């Protein structure tokens, strides 16, 4: 219904006072404000909570029994919402090389996805890399 925006109407979670907001999708969006202004209530307790709740709701009844279901946030309407992940500001890892992918563990799944569905290309010439049997590799090495 809303392919290019996230629409929230009547958000009342914690210290949010019945706010309406439209957030563009596919953009970098920053939520700022003074302490107690509702930044975390909007980001974590409304948007993230509803995204997770909808995702869990889409799973089978069998799968849902193993997952703690989040409460529905106090909001009149949310449209254009995709499944969401949330990364809190606190340090999860002492490793300076940690990324969003490693902290959320999504990197492992992306590696499998790309290995199974991706097409490898030579970094030098750009040609598609074809799978070869052990015999083909041995023949090419012997020809050198």
CSV table of C-alpha atoms in Angstrom, one decimal:
chain,number,residue,atom,x,y,z
A,1,UNK,CA,0.0,0.0,0.0
A,2,UNK,CA,2.9,2.4,0.8
A,3,UNK,CA,5.9,1.2,-1.3
A,4,UNK,CA,8.0,4.3,-0.6
A,5,UNK,CA,7.1,5.3,2.9
A,6,UNK,CA,6.4,4.1,6.4
A,7,UNK,CA,3.2,5.7,7.8
A,8,UNK,CA,2.4,5.8,11.5
A,9,UNK,CA,-0.8,7.2,12.9
A,10,UNK,CA,-1.7,7.7,16.5
A,11,UNK,CA,1.5,6.4,18.2
A,12,UNK,CA,0.9,6.4,22.0
A,13,UNK,CA,3.6,4.1,23.2
A,14,UNK,CA,5.3,5.3,26.5
A,15,UNK,CA,5.8,9.0,26.2
A,16,UNK,CA,4.6,9.4,22.6
A,17,UNK,CA,1.6,11.7,22.6
A,18,UNK,CA,-0.7,10.4,19.8
A,19,UNK,CA,1.9,11.3,17.1
A,20,UNK,CA,1.5,10.9,13.3
A,21,UNK,CA,4.7,10.5,11.2
A,22,UNK,CA,5.6,9.6,7.7
A,23,UNK,CA,9.1,8.2,7.2
A,24,UNK,CA,10.6,7.7,3.7
A,25,UNK,CA,11.8,4.2,2.8
A,26,UNK,CA,15.1,3.5,1.0
A,27,UNK,CA,16.7,6.5,2.7
A,28,UNK,CA,18.9,7.1,5.7
A,29,UNK,CA,16.6,8.4,8.4
A,30,UNK,CA,17.8,9.8,11.7
A,31,UNK,CA,15.6,10.2,14.8
A,32,UNK,CA,16.9,12.9,17.1
A,33,UNK,CA,15.6,14.8,20.1
A,34,UNK,CA,16.3,15.7,23.7
A,35,UNK,CA,16.2,13.1,26.4
A,36,UNK,CA,12.7,11.8,27.0
A,37,UNK,CA,11.3,13.1,23.7
A,38,UNK,CA,10.3,9.6,22.5
A,39,UNK,CA,13.1,8.6,20.2
A,40,UNK,CA,13.5,5.1,21.6
A,41,UNK,CA,9.7,4.7,22.0
A,42,UNK,CA,9.2,5.4,18.3
A,43,UNK,CA,12.2,3.4,17.0
A,44,UNK,CA,12.2,0.3,19.3
A,45,UNK,CA,8.9,0.2,21.1
A,46,UNK,CA,6.7,1.1,18.1
A,47,UNK,CA,8.4,0.4,14.7
A,48,UNK,CA,10.6,-2.5,15.7
A,49,UNK,CA,8.1,-4.1,18.0
A,50,UNK,CA,5.3,-4.0,15.4
A,51,UNK,CA,7.7,-5.3,12.7
A,52,UNK,CA,8.7,-8.2,14.9
A,53,UNK,CA,5.2,-8.9,16.0
A,54,UNK,CA,3.9,-9.1,12.4
A,55,UNK,CA,6.8,-11.3,11.4
A,56,UNK,CA,6.2,-13.8,14.2
A,57,UNK,CA,2.5,-13.7,13.5
A,58,UNK,CA,3.2,-14.9,9.9
A,59,UNK,CA,5.0,-18.0,11.2
A,60,UNK,CA,3.1,-21.3,11.8
A,61,UNK,CA,1.4,-21.9,15.1
A,62,UNK,CA,4.1,-24.6,15.8
A,63,UNK,CA,7.0,-22.2,15.2
A,64,UNK,CA,5.3,-19.4,17.3
A,65,UNK,CA,5.2,-21.6,20.4
A,66,UNK,CA,9.0,-21.4,20.6
A,67,UNK,CA,9.2,-17.6,20.2
A,68,UNK,CA,8.3,-15.0,22.8
A,69,UNK,CA,5.7,-12.8,21.1
A,70,UNK,CA,6.0,-9.1,21.5
A,71,UNK,CA,3.0,-7.0,22.6
A,72,UNK,CA,1.2,-5.0,20.0
A,73,UNK,CA,2.3,-1.4,20.5
A,74,UNK,CA,-0.2,1.4,21.3
A,75,UNK,CA,-0.7,2.8,17.8
A,76,UNK,CA,-3.7,3.3,15.6
A,77,UNK,CA,-2.2,2.4,12.3
A,78,UNK,CA,1.2,1.4,10.8
A,79,UNK,CA,1.5,1.0,7.0
A,80,UNK,CA,4.4,0.2,4.7
A,81,UNK,CA,6.2,-1.7,7.4
A,82,UNK,CA,8.8,-4.3,6.5
A,83,UNK,CA,10.3,-6.9,8.8
A,84,UNK,CA,12.7,-5.1,11.1
A,85,UNK,CA,15.9,-5.7,13.1
A,86,UNK,CA,17.1,-3.4,15.9
A,87,UNK,CA,20.6,-2.9,17.1
A,88,UNK,CA,21.0,-1.2,20.4
A,89,UNK,CA,23.6,1.4,21.0
A,90,UNK,CA,25.4,-0.5,23.7
A,91,UNK,CA,28.6,-2.3,22.8
A,92,UNK,CA,27.8,-5.9,21.9
A,93,UNK,CA,31.4,-6.8,20.9
A,94,UNK,CA,34.8,-5.5,21.8
A,95,UNK,CA,36.0,-6.4,18.2
A,96,UNK,CA,36.6,-3.2,16.3
A,97,UNK,CA,35.9,-5.1,13.0
A,98,UNK,CA,32.3,-5.9,14.0
A,99,UNK,CA,29.7,-4.9,11.5
A,100,UNK,CA,25.9,-4.8,11.4
A,101,UNK,CA,26.2,-8.2,9.6
A,102,UNK,CA,28.4,-9.8,12.2
A,103,UNK,CA,26.5,-8.4,15.2
A,104,UNK,CA,23.1,-9.5,13.9
A,105,UNK,CA,24.5,-12.8,12.6
A,106,UNK,CA,22.9,-12.1,9.2
A,107,UNK,CA,26.3,-12.3,7.5
A,108,UNK,CA,26.4,-16.1,7.8
A,109,UNK,CA,23.0,-16.4,6.1
A,110,UNK,CA,24.1,-13.9,3.4
A,111,UNK,CA,27.2,-16.0,2.7
A,112,UNK,CA,25.1,-19.1,2.2
A,113,UNK,CA,22.6,-17.3,0.0
A,114,UNK,CA,25.3,-15.8,-2.2
A,115,UNK,CA,27.2,-19.2,-2.4
A,116,UNK,CA,24.0,-21.0,-3.5
A,117,UNK,CA,22.3,-18.4,-5.7
A,118,UNK,CA,25.1,-16.0,-6.7
A,119,UNK,CA,27.1,-16.1,-9.9
A,120,UNK,CA,30.9,-15.9,-9.4
A,121,UNK,CA,32.9,-13.6,-11.7
A,122,UNK,CA,36.6,-13.3,-12.2
A,123,UNK,CA,37.8,-10.1,-10.4
A,124,UNK,CA,40.3,-9.4,-13.2
A,125,UNK,CA,38.5,-10.0,-16.5
A,126,UNK,CA,34.8,-10.1,-15.3
A,127,UNK,CA,34.0,-13.4,-17.0
A,128,UNK,CA,31.6,-15.9,-15.3
A,129,UNK,CA,33.5,-18.6,-13.3
A,130,UNK,CA,32.4,-22.1,-14.4
A,131,UNK,CA,32.4,-25.1,-12.1
A,132,UNK,CA,35.1,-27.6,-13.0
A,133,UNK,CA,35.7,-31.2,-12.1
A,134,UNK,CA,38.9,-32.4,-10.5
A,135,UNK,CA,39.9,-34.0,-13.8
A,136,UNK,CA,39.4,-30.7,-15.7
A,137,UNK,CA,41.5,-28.8,-13.1
A,138,UNK,CA,44.3,-31.5,-13.3
A,139,UNK,CA,44.3,-31.3,-17.1
A,140,UNK,CA,44.7,-27.6,-17.1
A,141,UNK,CA,47.5,-27.8,-14.6
A,142,UNK,CA,49.3,-30.4,-16.7
A,143,UNK,CA,49.0,-28.2,-19.7
A,144,UNK,CA,51.0,-25.4,-18.0
